[in-house]
DNA sequence: CGGAAAGACTGGTCCAACCAGTTGACCACT
DNA sequence: AGTGGTCAACTGGTTGGACCAGTCTTTCCG
């Protein structure tokens, strides 16, 4: 019973992850050609249809460019890949580390969150402001379990981002949340300095209700910046 | 010759776009079940593999959740979809308009761009700073063609975002660039107020070279804010 | 030497079948 | 009536092979 796996991952999903990591890790250099579908199918002993599904997903992630009749070309992910690939980059064994990506994500979170709080104070409805204030109390009464705390905290921020009325912020928020959650120990990292400061959350909700956009932005920025590590970054590979 | 289309879009791509728009447009409500693959294949007169490729992409975009044996469930894109879907949301006939999305994207661009300029001044190498300064001149000498101007301008900003050392910013930048370019008339919208102000670009490059992070951030924010429309937003559907 | 034709690739689509999970109805037993 | 198990009818997952539709390379003829 050394390997009694219950979880079964689809063949095309495994293949997608494998090829994605090869591209992000640099094993498949940009500008080069991806192995032909029939050849990949033979190499991994799977059907060509599974290969096609994986390649189609690579195409959607803008990691490759396929052309009917021609060869499938590997793109430079630094120029084409979208925000949703952050997790994959950390998984690849070359380039930035998980800590690097987590730090970058926290920086982006602070930047977007502060502006979202500002816009929320400017544009959200009175009902939305009341919901935000109520969510602070719900968060304050969340159980001692870190997972619960994390969940209520994310739900609270989601209300603010939704209240900002900016769909780009909302989508980026989604990308950050379910891109980082599985990677970093978010509750532990954020910890007491940010998540447990209920009083600051109350003040932020108050600024939003009072339409004090400037104050909301400053407080949000300060609150979110608490968790951004200030240490200088050390790259693994120092590529480029 | 009423419909002499030359463009041939792959069946799975058409199907993906169609289903995506149905979900984003609300025709397929969240929580409901997506039509079974075999049924979709029969309905559209295509092979089931084409349907599968489309559904697989919907899954990757976090618009649906598929489960082996069970039904494929439609998710709430407001809670799960990532930044790369902004273009699709604008394409859907319900909800936000293209102008709404463009405004949101410009707001996000200003937010990210300002912080990227700040971080670039703090962290980029001397060589990168020199490249940025050189790129300003390349942009200044770009042809009268708006497309060229746009291209050099984007290339210049890409250098700054890369110089910030924040991969999340870089990926978000990618998403914004090739998500908005095909939708909005970016060169026309940005216009003289921002793109043609070479002197401001020179000053920003100077701040970065001089490591004046605060000044770089302020100038970048002001520069990028010029193109953000200030008009209040009017929603089409006023959903929620 | 130039260019057109032929062949060998490439990805795109289809058909038909079967494997592998989930669901729910049905029936025997308690 | 309630409980439990069985089974048939779904669902998605995978396979094989065939063919269409483009691209690229080679070859051969003018």
Short mmCIF file of C-alpha atoms (C1' of nucleotides) in Angstrom, two decimals:
data_model
loop_
_atom_site.label_atom_id
_atom_site.label_comp_id
_atom_site.label_asym_id
_atom_site.label_seq_id
_atom_site.Cartn_x
_atom_site.Cartn_y
_atom_site.Cartn_z
CA UNK A 1 0.00 0.00 0.00
CA UNK A 2 2.90 2.28 -0.70
CA UNK A 3 0.99 4.16 -3.33
CA UNK A 4 -2.71 3.83 -2.72
CA UNK A 5 -3.58 6.99 -4.58
CA UNK A 6 -7.25 7.73 -4.63
CA UNK A 7 -6.95 10.93 -6.59
CA UNK A 8 -6.93 10.42 -10.35
CA UNK A 9 -5.78 13.29 -12.43
CA UNK A 10 -6.89 13.43 -16.03
CA UNK A 11 -4.22 12.59 -18.57
CA UNK A 12 -4.61 15.88 -20.39
CA UNK A 13 -4.28 17.77 -17.11
CA UNK A 14 -1.05 16.01 -16.25
CA UNK A 15 0.29 16.64 -19.71
CA UNK A 16 -0.69 20.29 -19.54
CA UNK A 17 1.05 20.76 -16.22
CA UNK A 18 4.13 18.98 -17.49
CA UNK A 19 4.44 21.01 -20.67
CA UNK A 20 3.60 24.22 -18.84
CA UNK A 21 6.36 23.63 -16.33
CA UNK A 22 8.80 22.78 -19.09
CA UNK A 23 8.03 26.07 -20.81
CA UNK A 24 8.05 28.19 -17.66
CA UNK A 25 11.18 26.43 -16.46
CA UNK A 26 13.01 27.14 -19.68
CA UNK A 27 13.39 23.54 -20.80
CA UNK A 28 11.42 24.52 -23.90
CA UNK A 29 12.96 27.81 -24.97
CA UNK A 30 10.83 30.57 -26.52
CA UNK A 31 10.91 30.68 -30.29
CA UNK A 32 11.49 26.96 -30.50
CA UNK A 33 8.97 24.46 -31.75
CA UNK A 34 6.86 22.28 -29.53
CA UNK A 35 7.06 18.56 -30.25
CA UNK A 36 4.43 17.49 -32.75
CA UNK A 37 1.16 16.20 -31.32
CA UNK A 38 1.53 12.71 -32.75
CA UNK A 39 5.04 12.50 -31.38
CA UNK A 40 3.99 13.67 -27.91
CA UNK A 41 1.21 11.10 -27.93
CA UNK A 42 3.68 8.35 -28.76
CA UNK A 43 6.23 9.59 -26.24
CA UNK A 44 3.83 9.58 -23.30
CA UNK A 45 1.82 6.60 -24.47
CA UNK A 46 -1.46 8.47 -24.59
CA UNK A 47 -3.96 9.22 -27.29
CA UNK A 48 -3.51 12.22 -29.49
CA UNK A 49 -6.82 13.70 -28.37
CA UNK A 50 -5.49 14.05 -24.83
CA UNK A 51 -2.42 15.79 -26.21
CA UNK A 52 -4.62 18.14 -28.19
CA UNK A 53 -6.58 19.15 -25.09
CA UNK A 54 -3.35 19.92 -23.27
CA UNK A 55 -1.95 21.93 -26.19
CA UNK A 56 -5.22 23.80 -26.51
CA UNK A 57 -4.89 24.89 -22.92
CA UNK A 58 -1.28 25.94 -23.48
CA UNK A 59 -2.57 28.04 -26.34
CA UNK A 60 -5.20 29.67 -24.17
CA UNK A 61 -2.59 30.42 -21.52
CA UNK A 62 -0.59 32.09 -24.34
CA UNK A 63 2.38 29.85 -23.76
CA UNK A 64 2.38 28.51 -27.33
CA UNK A 65 1.08 29.59 -30.69
CA UNK A 66 -0.36 26.89 -32.92
CA UNK A 67 -0.76 27.23 -36.65
CA UNK A 68 -2.66 24.85 -38.82
CA UNK A 69 -0.17 22.93 -40.91
CA UNK A 70 2.86 24.58 -39.36
CA UNK A 71 4.68 23.87 -36.16
CA UNK A 72 3.47 24.89 -32.74
CA UNK A 73 5.77 27.59 -31.47
CA UNK A 74 6.76 28.19 -27.88
CA UNK A 75 6.15 31.80 -26.84
CA UNK A 76 8.05 33.92 -24.33
CA UNK A 77 5.81 33.76 -21.29
CA UNK A 78 7.34 36.94 -19.91
CA UNK A 79 5.75 38.80 -22.79
CA UNK A 80 2.50 36.94 -23.25
CA UNK A 81 1.40 34.96 -20.18
CA UNK A 82 -1.36 36.33 -18.00
CA UNK A 83 -1.72 36.80 -14.28
CA UNK A 84 -3.32 33.41 -13.78
CA UNK A 85 0.02 31.72 -14.46
CA UNK A 86 1.77 33.01 -11.37
CA UNK A 87 1.24 29.71 -9.59
CA UNK A 88 2.73 27.77 -12.45
CA UNK A 89 5.81 29.93 -12.50
CA UNK A 90 6.44 29.19 -8.87
CA UNK A 91 6.00 25.48 -9.53
CA UNK A 92 8.63 25.44 -12.23
CA UNK A 93 12.01 24.57 -10.81
CA UNK A 94 13.84 27.38 -12.53
CA UNK A 95 13.56 31.12 -12.08
CA UNK A 96 11.69 32.81 -9.26
CA UNK A 97 11.03 30.95 -6.02
CA UNK A 98 7.70 30.56 -4.31
CA UNK A 99 8.76 33.29 -1.89
CA UNK A 100 9.48 35.65 -4.76
CA UNK A 101 6.07 35.08 -6.29
CA UNK A 102 4.33 35.38 -2.93
CA UNK A 103 6.05 38.68 -2.28
CA UNK A 104 5.11 39.98 -5.71
CA UNK A 105 1.52 38.95 -5.18
CA UNK A 106 1.39 40.66 -1.80
CA UNK A 107 2.78 43.82 -3.35
CA UNK A 108 0.16 43.74 -6.04
CA UNK A 109 -2.52 43.04 -3.48
CA UNK A 110 -1.49 46.13 -1.53
CA UNK A 111 -1.49 48.26 -4.65
CA UNK A 112 -4.88 47.10 -5.92
CA UNK A 113 -6.45 46.88 -2.49
CA UNK A 114 -5.61 50.44 -1.60
CA UNK A 115 -7.02 51.82 -4.81
CA UNK A 116 -10.08 49.58 -4.50
CA UNK A 117 -10.73 50.97 -1.03
CA UNK A 118 -10.43 54.48 -2.42
CA UNK A 119 -12.84 53.78 -5.27
CA UNK A 120 -15.19 51.93 -2.96
CA UNK A 121 -15.43 54.98 -0.74
CA UNK A 122 -16.14 57.06 -3.81
CA UNK A 123 -18.57 54.87 -5.67
CA UNK A 124 -20.09 52.05 -3.67
CA UNK A 125 -23.75 52.15 -2.67
CA UNK A 126 -24.83 52.85 0.89
CA UNK A 127 -26.06 49.30 1.12
CA UNK A 128 -22.67 47.95 0.08
CA UNK A 129 -20.96 50.14 2.68
CA UNK A 130 -23.28 48.74 5.33
CA UNK A 131 -22.47 45.20 4.19
CA UNK A 132 -18.78 45.94 4.53
CA UNK A 133 -19.25 47.23 8.04
CA UNK A 134 -21.27 44.15 8.91
CA UNK A 135 -18.64 41.87 7.41
CA UNK A 136 -16.02 43.35 9.74
CA UNK A 137 -18.05 42.16 12.71
CA UNK A 138 -18.58 38.77 11.13
CA UNK A 139 -14.83 38.53 10.72
CA UNK A 140 -14.25 39.68 14.28
CA UNK A 141 -16.42 36.86 15.55
CA UNK A 142 -14.91 34.20 13.30
CA UNK A 143 -13.74 31.11 15.07
CA UNK A 144 -10.20 30.64 16.32
CA UNK A 145 -9.53 28.43 13.32
CA UNK A 146 -7.12 30.14 10.99
CA UNK A 147 -8.98 28.83 7.95
CA UNK A 148 -12.18 30.50 9.09
CA UNK A 149 -10.36 33.74 9.80
CA UNK A 150 -8.79 33.66 6.39
CA UNK A 151 -12.11 32.98 4.72
CA UNK A 152 -13.98 35.81 6.40
CA UNK A 153 -11.08 38.15 5.75
CA UNK A 154 -11.07 37.34 2.04
CA UNK A 155 -14.84 37.70 1.92
CA UNK A 156 -14.52 41.14 3.51
CA UNK A 157 -11.95 42.30 0.97
CA UNK A 158 -14.08 40.90 -1.82
CA UNK A 159 -16.89 43.19 -0.76
CA UNK A 160 -14.56 46.18 -0.94
CA UNK A 161 -13.25 45.19 -4.36
CA UNK A 162 -16.78 44.63 -5.61
CA UNK A 163 -17.77 47.97 -4.14
CA UNK A 164 -15.06 49.67 -6.14
CA UNK A 165 -17.08 48.89 -9.23
CA UNK A 166 -13.92 48.03 -11.13
CA UNK A 167 -14.25 44.66 -12.83
CA UNK A 168 -10.57 44.50 -13.67
CA UNK A 169 -9.77 44.76 -9.98
CA UNK A 170 -12.32 42.07 -9.22
CA UNK A 171 -10.84 39.67 -11.75
CA UNK A 172 -7.29 40.38 -10.61
CA UNK A 173 -8.45 39.78 -7.05
CA UNK A 174 -9.82 36.40 -8.11
CA UNK A 175 -6.56 35.52 -9.83
CA UNK A 176 -4.54 36.47 -6.78
CA UNK A 177 -6.79 34.64 -4.34
CA UNK A 178 -7.01 31.29 -6.01
CA UNK A 179 -3.54 31.55 -7.43
CA UNK A 180 -1.82 32.14 -4.12
CA UNK A 181 -3.99 30.26 -1.64
CA UNK A 182 -2.77 26.82 -2.68
CA UNK A 183 0.84 27.95 -2.76
CA UNK A 184 1.60 30.09 0.24
CA UNK A 185 0.47 29.69 3.81
CA UNK A 186 -1.53 32.86 3.60
CA UNK A 187 -3.11 32.81 7.05
CA UNK A 188 0.23 32.21 8.71
CA UNK A 189 2.04 34.77 6.61
CA UNK A 190 -0.46 37.52 7.15
CA UNK A 191 -0.85 36.59 10.77
CA UNK A 192 -1.63 38.87 13.63
CA UNK A 193 -0.24 42.03 12.12
CA UNK A 194 -2.98 42.30 9.58
CA UNK A 195 -5.79 39.81 9.95
CA UNK A 196 -6.29 40.21 13.68
CA UNK A 197 -6.33 44.00 13.73
CA UNK A 198 -10.10 44.26 13.86
CA UNK A 199 -9.97 47.87 14.99
CA UNK A 200 -8.21 48.94 11.79
CA UNK A 201 -10.83 47.09 9.76
CA UNK A 202 -13.58 48.96 11.60
CA UNK A 203 -11.89 52.25 10.86
CA UNK A 204 -11.53 51.39 7.19
CA UNK A 205 -15.19 50.44 6.96
CA UNK A 206 -15.98 53.73 8.66
CA UNK A 207 -13.96 55.71 6.12
CA UNK A 208 -15.80 53.96 3.31
CA UNK A 209 -19.20 54.66 4.82
CA UNK A 210 -18.20 58.28 5.40
CA UNK A 211 -16.98 58.56 1.79
CA UNK A 212 -13.52 59.57 2.98
CA UNK A 213 -11.70 58.23 -0.05
CA UNK A 214 -8.26 59.57 0.80
CA UNK A 215 -8.31 58.25 4.34
CA UNK A 216 -9.61 54.87 3.19
CA UNK A 217 -6.82 54.56 0.65
CA UNK A 218 -4.09 55.47 3.13
CA UNK A 219 -5.36 53.14 5.80
CA UNK A 220 -5.84 50.27 3.37
CA UNK A 221 -2.35 50.77 1.99
CA UNK A 222 -0.84 50.77 5.45
CA UNK A 223 -2.85 47.73 6.48
CA UNK A 224 -1.92 45.69 3.45
CA UNK A 225 1.72 46.77 3.48
CA UNK A 226 2.24 45.18 6.88
CA UNK A 227 2.53 41.75 5.33
CA UNK A 228 4.83 42.63 2.43
CA UNK A 229 8.29 41.34 3.23
CA UNK A 230 10.90 44.04 2.95
CA UNK A 231 13.90 41.79 2.50
CA UNK A 232 15.87 42.12 -0.72
CA UNK A 233 15.25 39.41 -3.21
CA UNK A 234 17.70 36.69 -4.13
CA UNK A 235 17.01 34.89 -7.37
CA UNK A 236 17.78 31.25 -7.85
CA UNK A 237 18.90 31.25 -11.43
CA UNK A 238 19.59 34.92 -12.17
CA UNK A 239 18.46 34.35 -15.72
CA UNK A 240 18.74 37.24 -18.15
CA UNK B 1 -20.97 36.73 -52.08
CA UNK B 2 -22.90 37.83 -49.08
CA UNK B 3 -20.83 35.75 -46.74
CA UNK B 4 -17.52 35.00 -48.37
CA UNK B 5 -15.64 34.56 -45.13
CA UNK B 6 -11.98 33.86 -45.58
CA UNK B 7 -11.28 33.55 -41.90
CA UNK B 8 -11.68 30.00 -40.68
CA UNK B 9 -11.93 29.77 -36.95
CA UNK B 10 -11.52 26.39 -35.37
CA UNK B 11 -14.76 24.75 -34.31
CA UNK B 12 -13.66 24.38 -30.72
CA UNK B 13 -12.67 28.04 -30.61
CA UNK B 14 -16.07 29.15 -31.87
CA UNK B 15 -17.79 26.89 -29.39
CA UNK B 16 -15.62 28.16 -26.55
CA UNK B 17 -16.40 31.76 -27.40
CA UNK B 18 -20.09 30.99 -27.68
CA UNK B 19 -20.34 29.19 -24.36
CA UNK B 20 -18.12 31.76 -22.67
CA UNK B 21 -20.36 34.57 -23.82
CA UNK B 22 -23.44 32.69 -22.71
CA UNK B 23 -21.99 32.28 -19.24
CA UNK B 24 -20.66 35.83 -18.97
CA UNK B 25 -23.90 37.17 -20.39
CA UNK B 26 -25.99 35.34 -17.87
CA UNK B 27 -27.76 33.05 -20.33
CA UNK B 28 -26.25 30.16 -18.40
CA UNK B 29 -26.79 31.07 -14.75
CA UNK B 30 -24.21 30.14 -12.09
CA UNK B 31 -25.00 27.00 -10.17
CA UNK B 32 -26.82 25.52 -13.11
CA UNK B 33 -25.59 22.61 -15.16
CA UNK B 34 -23.92 22.93 -18.53
CA UNK B 35 -25.50 20.89 -21.31
CA UNK B 36 -23.93 17.44 -21.59
CA UNK B 37 -21.05 17.09 -24.04
CA UNK B 38 -22.83 14.60 -26.27
CA UNK B 39 -25.87 16.84 -26.38
CA UNK B 40 -23.83 19.92 -27.24
CA UNK B 41 -22.12 17.96 -29.99
CA UNK B 42 -25.47 16.95 -31.44
CA UNK B 43 -26.93 20.43 -31.06
CA UNK B 44 -24.15 22.15 -32.97
CA UNK B 45 -23.53 19.29 -35.36
CA UNK B 46 -19.88 18.89 -34.38
CA UNK B 47 -17.80 16.13 -32.96
CA UNK B 48 -17.67 15.54 -29.26
CA UNK B 49 -13.91 16.12 -29.15
CA UNK B 50 -14.39 19.67 -30.33
CA UNK B 51 -16.89 20.14 -27.52
CA UNK B 52 -14.47 18.66 -25.05
CA UNK B 53 -11.70 21.04 -26.06
CA UNK B 54 -14.06 23.97 -25.60
CA UNK B 55 -15.27 22.75 -22.21
CA UNK B 56 -11.70 22.12 -21.12
CA UNK B 57 -10.90 25.74 -21.85
CA UNK B 58 -13.99 26.88 -19.95
CA UNK B 59 -12.70 24.84 -17.06
CA UNK B 60 -9.28 26.46 -17.26
CA UNK B 61 -10.89 29.89 -17.32
CA UNK B 62 -12.73 28.84 -14.15
CA UNK B 63 -16.10 29.40 -15.74
CA UNK B 64 -17.28 25.83 -15.17
CA UNK B 65 -16.41 22.93 -12.92
CA UNK B 66 -16.45 19.49 -14.46
CA UNK B 67 -16.70 16.28 -12.49
CA UNK B 68 -16.20 12.83 -13.90
CA UNK B 69 -19.55 11.11 -14.04
CA UNK B 70 -21.46 14.11 -12.73
CA UNK B 71 -22.72 17.19 -14.48
CA UNK B 72 -20.58 20.12 -15.46
CA UNK B 73 -21.54 23.05 -13.28
CA UNK B 74 -21.53 26.68 -14.29
CA UNK B 75 -19.55 28.83 -11.84
CA UNK B 76 -20.07 32.46 -10.86
CA UNK B 77 -17.47 34.26 -12.93
CA UNK B 78 -17.53 37.23 -10.59
CA UNK B 79 -16.02 35.02 -7.93
CA UNK B 80 -13.75 32.78 -9.96
CA UNK B 81 -12.78 34.21 -13.35
CA UNK B 82 -9.34 35.73 -13.81
CA UNK B 83 -8.09 38.95 -15.30
CA UNK B 84 -7.67 37.46 -18.77
CA UNK B 85 -11.44 37.30 -19.16
CA UNK B 86 -11.99 41.04 -19.24
CA UNK B 87 -12.25 41.01 -23.02
CA UNK B 88 -14.86 38.29 -22.96
CA UNK B 89 -16.97 40.17 -20.47
CA UNK B 90 -17.05 43.17 -22.76
CA UNK B 91 -18.03 40.94 -25.67
CA UNK B 92 -21.02 39.53 -23.86
CA UNK B 93 -24.14 41.52 -24.60
CA UNK B 94 -25.22 41.80 -21.00
CA UNK B 95 -23.61 43.63 -18.09
CA UNK B 96 -20.76 46.07 -18.46
CA UNK B 97 -20.14 47.84 -21.74
CA UNK B 98 -16.86 48.01 -23.58
CA UNK B 99 -16.43 51.53 -22.26
CA UNK B 100 -16.87 50.30 -18.69
CA UNK B 101 -14.23 47.64 -19.13
CA UNK B 102 -11.85 50.03 -20.86
CA UNK B 103 -12.21 52.51 -18.03
CA UNK B 104 -11.60 49.81 -15.44
CA UNK B 105 -8.53 48.63 -17.30
CA UNK B 106 -7.17 52.16 -17.52
CA UNK B 107 -7.70 52.61 -13.81
CA UNK B 108 -5.86 49.41 -13.09
CA UNK B 109 -3.11 50.41 -15.49
CA UNK B 110 -2.63 53.67 -13.60
CA UNK B 111 -2.54 51.90 -10.27
CA UNK B 112 -0.08 49.20 -11.31
CA UNK B 113 1.99 51.49 -13.50
CA UNK B 114 2.58 54.02 -10.73
CA UNK B 115 3.70 51.36 -8.29
CA UNK B 116 5.83 49.68 -10.94
CA UNK B 117 7.58 52.99 -11.60
CA UNK B 118 8.22 53.35 -7.88
CA UNK B 119 9.62 49.84 -7.55
CA UNK B 120 11.61 50.24 -10.73
CA UNK B 121 13.31 53.31 -9.28
CA UNK B 122 14.06 51.31 -6.15
CA UNK B 123 15.18 48.03 -7.60
CA UNK B 124 16.06 48.07 -11.27
CA UNK B 125 19.64 47.74 -12.41
CA UNK B 126 21.58 50.69 -13.76
CA UNK B 127 21.56 49.02 -17.15
CA UNK B 128 17.78 48.71 -17.09
CA UNK B 129 17.47 52.37 -16.17
CA UNK B 130 19.67 53.28 -19.12
CA UNK B 131 17.52 51.15 -21.40
CA UNK B 132 14.43 52.97 -20.20
CA UNK B 133 16.01 56.32 -20.93
CA UNK B 134 17.02 55.11 -24.37
CA UNK B 135 13.53 53.80 -25.04
CA UNK B 136 12.09 57.24 -24.40
CA UNK B 137 14.15 58.60 -27.26
CA UNK B 138 13.17 55.68 -29.48
CA UNK B 139 9.56 56.50 -28.73
CA UNK B 140 10.12 60.19 -29.37
CA UNK B 141 11.46 59.41 -32.83
CA UNK B 142 8.72 56.91 -33.68
CA UNK B 143 6.92 57.56 -36.91
CA UNK B 144 3.76 59.59 -37.22
CA UNK B 145 1.84 56.35 -37.48
CA UNK B 146 -0.30 55.85 -34.42
CA UNK B 147 0.37 52.12 -34.42
CA UNK B 148 4.10 52.70 -34.21
CA UNK B 149 3.66 55.24 -31.45
CA UNK B 150 1.51 52.84 -29.53
CA UNK B 151 4.01 50.04 -29.95
CA UNK B 152 7.01 52.00 -28.75
CA UNK B 153 4.98 53.36 -25.86
CA UNK B 154 3.96 49.89 -24.74
CA UNK B 155 7.54 48.67 -25.12
CA UNK B 156 8.69 51.55 -22.93
CA UNK B 157 6.22 50.72 -20.18
CA UNK B 158 7.14 47.07 -20.43
CA UNK B 159 10.72 47.97 -19.56
CA UNK B 160 9.54 49.83 -16.47
CA UNK B 161 7.31 46.96 -15.37
CA UNK B 162 10.11 44.49 -15.93
CA UNK B 163 12.45 46.77 -14.03
CA UNK B 164 10.11 46.66 -11.06
CA UNK B 165 11.09 43.04 -10.62
CA UNK B 166 7.51 42.14 -9.79
CA UNK B 167 6.35 39.21 -11.88
CA UNK B 168 2.74 39.66 -10.87
CA UNK B 169 2.83 43.17 -12.30
CA UNK B 170 4.43 41.85 -15.46
CA UNK B 171 1.76 39.21 -15.95
CA UNK B 172 -1.04 41.65 -15.20
CA UNK B 173 0.54 44.05 -17.68
CA UNK B 174 0.45 41.30 -20.30
CA UNK B 175 -3.18 40.57 -19.56
CA UNK B 176 -4.10 44.23 -19.84
CA UNK B 177 -2.16 44.79 -23.04
CA UNK B 178 -3.43 41.93 -25.11
CA UNK B 179 -6.81 42.01 -23.48
CA UNK B 180 -7.53 45.62 -24.27
CA UNK B 181 -5.67 46.22 -27.52
CA UNK B 182 -8.16 44.32 -29.68
CA UNK B 183 -11.13 45.93 -27.94
CA UNK B 184 -10.50 49.61 -27.46
CA UNK B 185 -8.86 52.11 -29.77
CA UNK B 186 -6.03 52.56 -27.36
CA UNK B 187 -3.88 54.91 -29.40
CA UNK B 188 -6.81 57.18 -30.08
CA UNK B 189 -8.05 57.09 -26.50
CA UNK B 190 -4.72 57.84 -24.92
CA UNK B 191 -3.96 60.41 -27.56
CA UNK B 192 -1.91 63.52 -27.21
CA UNK B 193 -2.42 63.99 -23.49
CA UNK B 194 -0.32 61.04 -22.58
CA UNK B 195 1.51 59.40 -25.44
CA UNK B 196 2.85 62.56 -27.02
CA UNK B 197 4.17 64.15 -23.86
CA UNK B 198 7.76 63.09 -24.44
CA UNK B 199 9.06 65.58 -21.91
CA UNK B 200 7.16 63.89 -19.09
CA UNK B 201 8.55 60.55 -20.19
CA UNK B 202 12.07 61.93 -20.07
CA UNK B 203 11.47 63.23 -16.56
CA UNK B 204 10.09 59.88 -15.44
CA UNK B 205 13.11 58.07 -16.84
CA UNK B 206 15.29 60.60 -15.04
CA UNK B 207 13.57 59.94 -11.73
CA UNK B 208 14.12 56.22 -12.20
CA UNK B 209 17.80 56.65 -13.03
CA UNK B 210 18.20 58.94 -10.03
CA UNK B 211 16.44 56.42 -7.79
CA UNK B 212 13.83 58.98 -6.83
CA UNK B 213 11.10 56.47 -6.10
CA UNK B 214 8.55 58.89 -4.71
CA UNK B 215 8.88 61.33 -7.56
CA UNK B 216 8.72 58.55 -10.11
CA UNK B 217 5.53 57.20 -8.58
CA UNK B 218 3.83 60.57 -8.47
CA UNK B 219 4.75 61.48 -12.01
CA UNK B 220 3.74 58.07 -13.35
CA UNK B 221 0.42 58.27 -11.55
CA UNK B 222 -0.28 61.71 -12.94
CA UNK B 223 0.76 60.69 -16.43
CA UNK B 224 -1.38 57.57 -16.49
CA UNK B 225 -4.36 59.26 -14.85
CA UNK B 226 -4.67 61.67 -17.76
CA UNK B 227 -6.41 59.04 -19.86
CA UNK B 228 -8.81 57.70 -17.23
CA UNK B 229 -12.27 59.01 -18.01
CA UNK B 230 -13.79 60.79 -15.06
CA UNK B 231 -17.39 60.48 -16.16
CA UNK B 232 -19.73 58.55 -13.90
CA UNK B 233 -20.55 55.11 -15.13
CA UNK B 234 -23.90 54.02 -16.47
CA UNK B 235 -24.53 50.31 -16.57
CA UNK B 236 -26.58 48.67 -19.25
CA UNK B 237 -28.30 46.01 -17.25
CA UNK B 238 -27.86 47.21 -13.66
CA UNK B 239 -27.65 43.63 -12.53
CA UNK B 240 -27.37 42.99 -8.81
"C1'" DC C 1 18.54 29.22 -62.47
"C1'" DG C 2 13.55 29.84 -61.40
"C1'" DG C 3 9.28 28.20 -60.40
"C1'" DA C 4 5.73 24.85 -60.29
"C1'" DA C 5 4.39 20.30 -58.82
"C1'" DA C 6 4.70 16.39 -55.62
"C1'" DG C 7 5.38 14.48 -51.34
"C1'" DA C 8 5.94 14.57 -46.39
"C1'" DC C 9 5.05 16.69 -42.81
"C1'" DT C 10 1.96 19.70 -39.53
"C1'" DG C 11 -2.57 20.59 -37.00
"C1'" DG C 12 -8.10 20.04 -37.40
"C1'" DT C 13 -12.13 17.09 -37.52
"C1'" DC C 14 -14.80 13.17 -37.53
"C1'" DC C 15 -16.66 8.38 -36.33
"C1'" DA C 16 -17.33 4.67 -33.28
"C1'" DA C 17 -16.45 2.32 -29.40
"C1'" DC C 18 -15.31 1.49 -24.72
"C1'" DC C 19 -13.71 2.73 -19.78
"C1'" DA C 20 -14.84 5.06 -15.48
"C1'" DG C 21 -17.20 7.51 -12.43
"C1'" DT C 22 -22.16 9.39 -10.62
"C1'" DT C 23 -26.89 9.27 -10.06
"C1'" DG C 24 -31.31 7.64 -9.15
"C1'" DA C 25 -34.84 4.34 -9.59
"C1'" DC C 26 -36.12 0.02 -8.25
"C1'" DC C 27 -36.63 -4.05 -5.47
"C1'" DA C 28 -35.64 -7.27 -1.73
"C1'" DC C 29 -35.16 -7.57 3.00
"C1'" DT C 30 -35.76 -6.09 7.74
"C1'" DA D 1 -42.61 2.09 6.31
"C1'" DG D 2 -37.82 2.21 6.41
"C1'" DT D 3 -33.36 0.49 5.02
"C1'" DG D 4 -30.04 -1.36 2.21
"C1'" DG D 5 -28.09 -3.10 -2.04
"C1'" DT D 6 -28.29 -3.80 -7.00
"C1'" DC D 7 -28.50 -2.27 -11.52
"C1'" DA D 8 -29.45 0.50 -15.48
"C1'" DA D 9 -28.93 4.96 -17.39
"C1'" DC D 10 -26.78 8.71 -17.41
"C1'" DT D 11 -22.29 11.70 -17.00
"C1'" DG D 12 -17.31 12.70 -18.39
"C1'" DG D 13 -12.49 10.29 -19.82
"C1'" DT D 14 -9.86 7.69 -23.19
"C1'" DT D 15 -8.77 5.13 -27.13
"C1'" DG D 16 -8.05 3.91 -32.14
"C1'" DG D 17 -8.17 4.91 -36.70
"C1'" DA D 18 -9.34 7.47 -40.58
"C1'" DC D 19 -9.51 11.50 -43.24
"C1'" DC D 20 -9.46 16.68 -44.23
"C1'" DA D 21 -6.78 20.95 -44.44
"C1'" DG D 22 -3.22 23.56 -44.24
"C1'" DT D 23 2.30 24.24 -44.44
"C1'" DC D 24 6.86 23.16 -45.64
"C1'" DT D 25 10.47 20.84 -48.21
"C1'" DT D 26 12.12 18.57 -51.89
"C1'" DT D 27 12.38 17.56 -56.47
"C1'" DC D 28 12.12 18.01 -61.17
"C1'" DC D 29 11.03 20.26 -65.40
"C1'" DG D 30 11.15 24.31 -68.39
#
